[in-house]
Amino acid sequence: MALTNAEKQRRYRLKLKSDPIKNAEAKKKHLERYHANKKLVKDMTEREHRNIKRKWKTANKKRRERQKCAQQIMNITPASSPRSGTPVSPRSRGRRQIQRDRSAVYRKKLKILEELENMKRLCNKYKKRYQRAKTTIKDTKKVNKLYQNKYLTLSNAIKDHYKSLKSVREKKALKRIFQGECIAKSKMKISLIRETLGIDQMKVMKRQNNPLGKKHLVDNIKSFFDRDDVSRATAGKRETVTFKKIKLQKRTLLDTMKGLFRSFKKENPELRCSYSYFIKNRPFYVKPPSVAGKETCLCKTHTNAQYIIDALHKTRVLATSSMNELIASTVCSTYNKACMTGNCKDCKTKEILFRETTGNLGLVKWAHWIRKSEMIEKSGKKVKVTKNVKEIAEGTVEELIGHLKRTLIQLKKHIYNIKIQYKSYRDAIDNLNNNEVVLHVDFSENYNCKHFEEVQSHHFGGSRKQVTLHTGVMYTKPEGHKKPTVNSFCTISANNSHNPASIWAHLHPIIREIQHNNRHITTIHFFSDGPTTQYRQKQNFYFLSHRIFNEYNFIRVTWNFFEAGHGKGAADGVGGYLKRTADEKVAAGSDISDAEAFYYTLKDLSKVRMYLLTESDIQIVEKALPKNLVPLQGTMQVHQVFTDSPGELQYRDLSCFCERGFCRCMNPKTYQPVSVPVIDTLREDILSFELDEESVLDDISNVVAVPRRSFYNTVYSSSSNSEDEPLASISRPSVSNINEMQLIEKENVHPSKISDGVHVLIKVSSVKDKHYTYLGVAKSEVDEEGDVKIMFYKMVDKTGKRFKAVETDISYEPYDNILEIVPNPKVVVKGKRVFSLR
């Protein structure tokens, strides 16, 4: 029999007392704990002193009452006096003792006789009861056999009828018959219903405790739901969840609970967890997706792939609609890079199991998100705009299956990158050293300034200002702490630029504070999303390889990029909280009209550290940016850059923190953002070469026939050996040979060279599958989806030498349609008319 808690404690105290050394240590600890918790009167506040005096008064009153009662009892109790008087002879003293003993024996005898009579009476009573029960059992056996046969006949008939029922509704109706009052009051309600209906008994699983404890299981479940490949963080200021007065930013699930449970069991086979316990311990701020969540940012790659899977599942071509199950059926492991990239020998030939089509399914419709240009009328003029629209595509089942196979090649690599980057993010934080700091940064959506009272023209006009918020979370690990400490921050600026110069102007006060408060830190790990217009580009790489060492005197640095479309995190929650708090202050009567008002209104309202930037802070960083930067080929595929030497970066496709980010895993390559003087001389010679107008026009006509590289091969491919060492292998072109120079320029076209103001030739397809070549000027860099914002020119005369920019003719064109980068045209002004001469 198991011991009770009291018996265990008693045994523990006896064991402790038997060991003098341990007993002395326990008493010493108890005394130290007593003195540590004891609070002297001089350390108390006035209120605490009054409360403790009231308790002392009550305790003393009770003590005096107890003493008074004890004294009264002692007063009424007569004192025991020794035997006194005349001496008694030994003979008389012996006779009295014998008489007392005889009297005691006689009284005991009478008591025993009385108990014996009672036992005889009880024995006769139970004997008669047994005899009566024995006779009734013989008589009722015959009756019970009759009733038992009737019960079996009825029970068998009900079982057969229950098995013949097909609908769940009829079975539930039959169960309700047995849930009457008499059965409902019985303790055997469930067993009676199951026995009567012929339902198999449920197997009662023996509860097994987890070897690592209940708290370990709960922590694993919560950390699983917080992963970026399981749930997505929201950035909207209204997307919050409050539970027990705790308000947190909402996260949206990316799969069903059953699918996530299966993934959790595969990843943690050593943990014993049921599905109900898994659901019970889901964090309250993690919610399934809903139609009302309109501000939720979804990944375009995942969404379009899920639309195709749903369409095939609806036509019963696929057995499941779960994307995770579908991918898991085609690979050995979703955590193996060779499997997810199609290089595994074992699963390279695995294909999706499709149901054989009968050929009469007809056309299938499915939805997909695409970018589409539309003509709208604005201020009496027609303007071309590009929108992300959801369209319905139509095709045969065979076409849709082929489309799914092509989509899965990119999707599997996309999912693998998400998992590895998130795993690296957790490794960087969980295994943080004392000399390291992790900064997770991101630009929050610009805040629209508001007034408590606004006129109509201000509300509907363009007078409203915007404030740039660069938010982030800092993780450090002071000495003696087991877990990292978390601090959130936000830098505010009226400049709405998000380029690398602005990024480092926003990071400057944060890094300076790290230097001031944590002088022992020598390594910084940056984490951010990867847009090519902000963090993942050559200008940011230059600042990372120079400013960290020259200006801030750190020894090592890494910058890690999340997968495209999956960069939401804690930094977005900081921005949502600040904007939500600002709206609450405006609703209470405050005016937030600019960046300074936003800063001074919110700087003392929370633990978020806030910093205000000026226009000059950003301009100082911009002036330090050189112009001869070398682009990094394969930038969109790079997810980690790191260095421990100034002016040089190491980069690789995915992040790795097996040696705190500075290992040689995945064969990292070297990149220098600043070119050597040889290339500068070569570039000056090419730029100094001038062509006349007719030769330029001839070049434009010849460019169309030259083959070009696609956007995928240029951006998503790793850099080749020739581009790793371009300085020593490229020879200077002959200036006299114009065609050779054009070929070299076309070979060097790279997305990093596409920026605002660069003139290019664009191939545009018509409705009848005809292709035309137009002159245009880029208004943006290449975004994550491979599109460039282009403003087109139109021809003014038939000679083909005069062009005019059409400001309303702006469209997003794929990078694949860019044929060539051409020199900037000469501007000619005639009266009020401005032409571009080619």
Short mmCIF file of N, CA and C in Angstrom, two decimals, residues 127-235:
data_model
loop_
_atom_site.label_atom_id
_atom_site.label_comp_id
_atom_site.label_asym_id
_atom_site.label_seq_id
_atom_site.Cartn_x
_atom_site.Cartn_y
_atom_site.Cartn_z
N LYS A 127 -27.81 -15.85 11.51
CA LYS A 127 -28.01 -17.23 11.09
C LYS A 127 -29.39 -17.41 10.47
N LYS A 128 -30.37 -16.78 11.08
CA LYS A 128 -31.72 -16.87 10.54
C LYS A 128 -31.83 -16.12 9.20
N ARG A 129 -31.15 -15.00 9.07
CA ARG A 129 -31.17 -14.26 7.80
C ARG A 129 -30.57 -15.09 6.66
N TYR A 130 -29.49 -15.78 6.95
CA TYR A 130 -28.86 -16.61 5.94
C TYR A 130 -29.79 -17.74 5.50
N GLN A 131 -30.45 -18.35 6.47
CA GLN A 131 -31.37 -19.44 6.12
C GLN A 131 -32.53 -18.95 5.26
N ARG A 132 -33.07 -17.77 5.56
CA ARG A 132 -34.16 -17.22 4.75
C ARG A 132 -33.68 -16.86 3.33
N ALA A 133 -32.47 -16.26 3.22
CA ALA A 133 -31.95 -15.89 1.90
C ALA A 133 -31.66 -17.12 1.05
N LYS A 134 -31.24 -18.22 1.70
CA LYS A 134 -30.91 -19.43 0.97
C LYS A 134 -32.15 -20.06 0.35
N THR A 135 -33.23 -20.00 1.08
CA THR A 135 -34.48 -20.56 0.56
C THR A 135 -35.05 -19.69 -0.57
N THR A 136 -34.93 -18.34 -0.50
CA THR A 136 -35.46 -17.46 -1.56
C THR A 136 -34.66 -17.56 -2.85
N ILE A 137 -33.34 -17.83 -2.77
CA ILE A 137 -32.51 -17.95 -3.97
C ILE A 137 -32.95 -19.15 -4.79
N LYS A 138 -33.25 -20.28 -4.10
CA LYS A 138 -33.69 -21.46 -4.82
C LYS A 138 -35.00 -21.19 -5.56
N ASP A 139 -35.86 -20.36 -4.93
CA ASP A 139 -37.15 -20.09 -5.56
C ASP A 139 -37.02 -19.10 -6.73
N THR A 140 -36.06 -18.14 -6.63
CA THR A 140 -35.95 -17.12 -7.67
C THR A 140 -35.12 -17.55 -8.87
N LYS A 141 -34.35 -18.65 -8.77
CA LYS A 141 -33.54 -19.08 -9.91
C LYS A 141 -34.41 -19.43 -11.10
N LYS A 142 -35.52 -20.07 -10.82
CA LYS A 142 -36.41 -20.45 -11.91
C LYS A 142 -37.01 -19.20 -12.58
N VAL A 143 -37.38 -18.22 -11.72
CA VAL A 143 -37.94 -16.98 -12.27
C VAL A 143 -36.88 -16.21 -13.08
N ASN A 144 -35.65 -16.20 -12.58
CA ASN A 144 -34.59 -15.47 -13.28
C ASN A 144 -34.26 -16.07 -14.64
N LYS A 145 -34.33 -17.37 -14.76
CA LYS A 145 -34.08 -18.00 -16.05
C LYS A 145 -35.10 -17.55 -17.09
N LEU A 146 -36.33 -17.42 -16.67
CA LEU A 146 -37.37 -16.97 -17.59
C LEU A 146 -37.13 -15.52 -18.04
N TYR A 147 -36.86 -14.67 -17.07
CA TYR A 147 -36.58 -13.26 -17.42
C TYR A 147 -35.29 -13.11 -18.24
N GLN A 148 -34.30 -13.96 -17.96
CA GLN A 148 -33.04 -13.88 -18.68
C GLN A 148 -33.23 -14.25 -20.15
N ASN A 149 -34.05 -15.25 -20.40
CA ASN A 149 -34.32 -15.62 -21.78
C ASN A 149 -35.04 -14.50 -22.52
N LYS A 150 -35.98 -13.84 -21.83
CA LYS A 150 -36.70 -12.73 -22.46
C LYS A 150 -35.74 -11.56 -22.74
N TYR A 151 -34.83 -11.29 -21.79
CA TYR A 151 -33.87 -10.18 -21.98
C TYR A 151 -32.92 -10.45 -23.13
N LEU A 152 -32.41 -11.70 -23.22
CA LEU A 152 -31.51 -12.03 -24.31
C LEU A 152 -32.19 -11.92 -25.67
N THR A 153 -33.45 -12.37 -25.72
CA THR A 153 -34.18 -12.28 -26.99
C THR A 153 -34.35 -10.82 -27.43
N LEU A 154 -34.75 -9.95 -26.48
CA LEU A 154 -34.93 -8.54 -26.79
C LEU A 154 -33.59 -7.86 -27.12
N SER A 155 -32.56 -8.21 -26.34
CA SER A 155 -31.26 -7.58 -26.57
C SER A 155 -30.69 -7.96 -27.92
N ASN A 156 -30.82 -9.24 -28.32
CA ASN A 156 -30.33 -9.66 -29.63
C ASN A 156 -31.08 -8.96 -30.76
N ALA A 157 -32.36 -8.79 -30.57
CA ALA A 157 -33.14 -8.10 -31.61
C ALA A 157 -32.71 -6.64 -31.75
N ILE A 158 -32.45 -5.99 -30.60
CA ILE A 158 -32.00 -4.58 -30.65
C ILE A 158 -30.62 -4.48 -31.29
N LYS A 159 -29.73 -5.43 -30.97
CA LYS A 159 -28.39 -5.41 -31.56
C LYS A 159 -28.44 -5.56 -33.07
N ASP A 160 -29.25 -6.49 -33.54
CA ASP A 160 -29.36 -6.69 -34.99
C ASP A 160 -29.93 -5.46 -35.67
N HIS A 161 -30.93 -4.85 -35.02
CA HIS A 161 -31.51 -3.64 -35.62
C HIS A 161 -30.52 -2.47 -35.61
N TYR A 162 -29.72 -2.37 -34.56
CA TYR A 162 -28.74 -1.28 -34.47
C TYR A 162 -27.64 -1.44 -35.53
N LYS A 163 -27.24 -2.69 -35.78
CA LYS A 163 -26.22 -2.92 -36.80
C LYS A 163 -26.74 -2.64 -38.20
N SER A 164 -28.02 -2.86 -38.40
CA SER A 164 -28.59 -2.63 -39.74
C SER A 164 -28.79 -1.16 -40.06
N LEU A 165 -28.77 -0.29 -39.03
CA LEU A 165 -28.96 1.14 -39.28
C LEU A 165 -27.71 1.70 -39.96
N LYS A 166 -27.94 2.58 -40.94
CA LYS A 166 -26.85 3.16 -41.71
C LYS A 166 -26.57 4.61 -41.36
N SER A 167 -27.58 5.35 -41.03
CA SER A 167 -27.38 6.77 -40.73
C SER A 167 -27.06 6.98 -39.27
N VAL A 168 -26.25 7.96 -38.99
CA VAL A 168 -25.88 8.30 -37.61
C VAL A 168 -27.08 8.84 -36.86
N ARG A 169 -27.96 9.52 -37.57
CA ARG A 169 -29.14 10.11 -36.92
C ARG A 169 -30.03 9.05 -36.32
N GLU A 170 -30.24 7.92 -37.03
CA GLU A 170 -31.09 6.83 -36.51
C GLU A 170 -30.42 6.14 -35.32
N LYS A 171 -29.10 6.00 -35.38
CA LYS A 171 -28.40 5.36 -34.27
C LYS A 171 -28.50 6.20 -33.00
N LYS A 172 -28.37 7.54 -33.16
CA LYS A 172 -28.50 8.41 -32.01
C LYS A 172 -29.91 8.37 -31.43
N ALA A 173 -30.90 8.27 -32.30
CA ALA A 173 -32.28 8.18 -31.83
C ALA A 173 -32.51 6.92 -31.02
N LEU A 174 -31.90 5.79 -31.44
CA LEU A 174 -32.04 4.55 -30.68
C LEU A 174 -31.31 4.63 -29.35
N LYS A 175 -30.20 5.35 -29.30
CA LYS A 175 -29.48 5.49 -28.03
C LYS A 175 -30.29 6.29 -27.02
N ARG A 176 -31.05 7.25 -27.50
CA ARG A 176 -31.84 8.08 -26.58
C ARG A 176 -32.89 7.28 -25.83
N ILE A 177 -33.32 6.14 -26.40
CA ILE A 177 -34.33 5.30 -25.72
C ILE A 177 -33.78 4.78 -24.41
N PHE A 178 -32.49 4.47 -24.37
CA PHE A 178 -31.88 3.87 -23.18
C PHE A 178 -31.34 4.91 -22.22
N GLN A 179 -31.60 6.17 -22.48
CA GLN A 179 -31.13 7.23 -21.60
C GLN A 179 -32.28 7.82 -20.79
N GLY A 180 -33.13 6.93 -20.29
CA GLY A 180 -34.24 7.38 -19.45
C GLY A 180 -33.80 7.69 -18.04
N GLU A 181 -34.76 7.97 -17.21
CA GLU A 181 -34.43 8.37 -15.83
C GLU A 181 -33.83 7.23 -15.03
N CYS A 182 -34.40 6.03 -15.20
CA CYS A 182 -33.91 4.92 -14.38
C CYS A 182 -32.47 4.55 -14.76
N ILE A 183 -32.16 4.58 -16.07
CA ILE A 183 -30.79 4.26 -16.47
C ILE A 183 -29.86 5.42 -16.20
N ALA A 184 -30.40 6.65 -16.34
CA ALA A 184 -29.56 7.83 -16.11
C ALA A 184 -29.08 7.90 -14.68
N LYS A 185 -29.92 7.39 -13.73
CA LYS A 185 -29.52 7.42 -12.34
C LYS A 185 -28.55 6.30 -11.99
N SER A 186 -28.44 5.33 -12.86
CA SER A 186 -27.59 4.19 -12.57
C SER A 186 -26.13 4.53 -12.84
N LYS A 187 -25.24 3.96 -12.05
CA LYS A 187 -23.81 4.16 -12.26
C LYS A 187 -23.31 3.39 -13.48
N MET A 188 -24.06 2.40 -13.91
CA MET A 188 -23.66 1.57 -15.04
C MET A 188 -24.34 2.03 -16.33
N LYS A 189 -24.58 3.33 -16.45
CA LYS A 189 -25.32 3.84 -17.60
C LYS A 189 -24.61 3.52 -18.92
N ILE A 190 -23.33 3.85 -19.03
CA ILE A 190 -22.60 3.66 -20.28
C ILE A 190 -22.46 2.18 -20.60
N SER A 191 -22.15 1.37 -19.58
CA SER A 191 -21.96 -0.05 -19.83
C SER A 191 -23.27 -0.73 -20.24
N LEU A 192 -24.40 -0.30 -19.64
CA LEU A 192 -25.70 -0.88 -20.01
C LEU A 192 -26.04 -0.55 -21.46
N ILE A 193 -25.81 0.68 -21.87
CA ILE A 193 -26.13 1.07 -23.25
C ILE A 193 -25.25 0.30 -24.23
N ARG A 194 -23.96 0.20 -23.93
CA ARG A 194 -23.05 -0.50 -24.84
C ARG A 194 -23.39 -1.99 -24.90
N GLU A 195 -23.72 -2.58 -23.74
CA GLU A 195 -24.05 -4.01 -23.72
C GLU A 195 -25.33 -4.29 -24.48
N THR A 196 -26.30 -3.40 -24.33
CA THR A 196 -27.60 -3.61 -24.98
C THR A 196 -27.49 -3.45 -26.49
N LEU A 197 -26.73 -2.42 -26.93
CA LEU A 197 -26.62 -2.14 -28.36
C LEU A 197 -25.53 -2.94 -29.05
N GLY A 198 -24.72 -3.66 -28.30
CA GLY A 198 -23.69 -4.47 -28.91
C GLY A 198 -22.47 -3.68 -29.35
N ILE A 199 -22.20 -2.54 -28.70
CA ILE A 199 -21.04 -1.73 -29.05
C ILE A 199 -19.85 -2.24 -28.26
N ASP A 200 -18.70 -2.36 -28.92
CA ASP A 200 -17.49 -2.84 -28.24
C ASP A 200 -17.08 -1.88 -27.15
N GLN A 201 -16.55 -2.47 -26.10
CA GLN A 201 -16.07 -1.65 -24.99
C GLN A 201 -14.85 -0.84 -25.41
N MET A 202 -14.79 0.41 -24.96
CA MET A 202 -13.63 1.26 -25.27
C MET A 202 -12.43 0.78 -24.47
N LYS A 203 -11.32 0.75 -25.13
CA LYS A 203 -10.09 0.36 -24.44
C LYS A 203 -9.62 1.50 -23.56
N VAL A 204 -9.55 1.23 -22.29
CA VAL A 204 -9.11 2.24 -21.34
C VAL A 204 -7.58 2.23 -21.30
N MET A 205 -7.01 3.30 -21.81
CA MET A 205 -5.55 3.39 -21.84
C MET A 205 -5.02 3.75 -20.46
N LYS A 206 -3.99 3.06 -20.08
CA LYS A 206 -3.36 3.35 -18.81
C LYS A 206 -2.58 4.65 -18.91
N ARG A 207 -2.83 5.53 -18.00
CA ARG A 207 -2.16 6.84 -18.03
C ARG A 207 -0.67 6.65 -17.77
N GLN A 208 0.08 7.20 -18.71
CA GLN A 208 1.53 7.09 -18.62
C GLN A 208 2.12 8.49 -18.49
N ASN A 209 2.88 8.68 -17.51
CA ASN A 209 3.49 9.98 -17.29
C ASN A 209 4.70 10.16 -18.20
N ASN A 210 4.90 11.38 -18.65
CA ASN A 210 6.06 11.68 -19.48
C ASN A 210 7.32 11.62 -18.63
N PRO A 211 8.40 11.07 -19.20
CA PRO A 211 9.62 10.93 -18.40
C PRO A 211 10.22 12.28 -18.02
N LEU A 212 10.01 13.33 -18.85
CA LEU A 212 10.61 14.63 -18.57
C LEU A 212 9.68 15.56 -17.81
N GLY A 213 8.48 15.12 -17.52
CA GLY A 213 7.59 15.93 -16.71
C GLY A 213 6.51 16.62 -17.53
N LYS A 214 5.45 16.99 -16.84
CA LYS A 214 4.31 17.64 -17.48
C LYS A 214 4.66 19.02 -17.99
N LYS A 215 5.45 19.77 -17.23
CA LYS A 215 5.83 21.13 -17.64
C LYS A 215 6.64 21.11 -18.93
N HIS A 216 7.50 20.12 -19.08
CA HIS A 216 8.31 20.01 -20.30
C HIS A 216 7.41 19.78 -21.52
N LEU A 217 6.38 18.95 -21.36
CA LEU A 217 5.45 18.70 -22.48
C LEU A 217 4.69 19.96 -22.85
N VAL A 218 4.20 20.69 -21.86
CA VAL A 218 3.45 21.92 -22.13
C VAL A 218 4.33 22.95 -22.81
N ASP A 219 5.58 23.09 -22.36
CA ASP A 219 6.48 24.05 -22.99
C ASP A 219 6.78 23.67 -24.43
N ASN A 220 6.90 22.37 -24.71
CA ASN A 220 7.15 21.94 -26.09
C ASN A 220 5.97 22.23 -26.99
N ILE A 221 4.75 22.04 -26.46
CA ILE A 221 3.55 22.32 -27.27
C ILE A 221 3.44 23.81 -27.57
N LYS A 222 3.68 24.66 -26.58
CA LYS A 222 3.58 26.10 -26.80
C LYS A 222 4.66 26.60 -27.75
N SER A 223 5.89 26.11 -27.59
CA SER A 223 6.95 26.53 -28.51
C SER A 223 6.69 26.02 -29.92
N PHE A 224 6.01 24.86 -30.05
CA PHE A 224 5.66 24.34 -31.38
C PHE A 224 4.67 25.27 -32.07
N PHE A 225 3.66 25.75 -31.34
CA PHE A 225 2.67 26.65 -31.93
C PHE A 225 3.26 28.02 -32.26
N ASP A 226 4.32 28.42 -31.58
CA ASP A 226 4.94 29.73 -31.85
C ASP A 226 5.87 29.71 -33.05
N ARG A 227 6.11 28.55 -33.63
CA ARG A 227 7.01 28.47 -34.77
C ARG A 227 6.38 29.11 -36.00
N ASP A 228 7.25 29.68 -36.84
CA ASP A 228 6.77 30.40 -38.02
C ASP A 228 6.24 29.47 -39.09
N ASP A 229 6.65 28.17 -39.09
CA ASP A 229 6.11 27.23 -40.05
C ASP A 229 4.83 26.58 -39.56
N VAL A 230 4.39 26.90 -38.35
CA VAL A 230 3.13 26.39 -37.81
C VAL A 230 2.07 27.48 -37.75
N SER A 231 2.45 28.67 -37.33
CA SER A 231 1.51 29.79 -37.25
C SER A 231 2.22 31.05 -37.72
N ARG A 232 1.43 31.97 -38.21
CA ARG A 232 1.96 33.23 -38.75
C ARG A 232 1.56 34.37 -37.83
N ALA A 233 2.52 35.22 -37.50
CA ALA A 233 2.23 36.38 -36.67
C ALA A 233 1.53 37.46 -37.49
N THR A 234 0.58 38.12 -36.87
CA THR A 234 -0.13 39.22 -37.53
C THR A 234 0.51 40.55 -37.13
N ALA A 235 0.34 41.54 -37.99
CA ALA A 235 0.97 42.85 -37.75
C ALA A 235 -0.05 43.96 -37.56
#
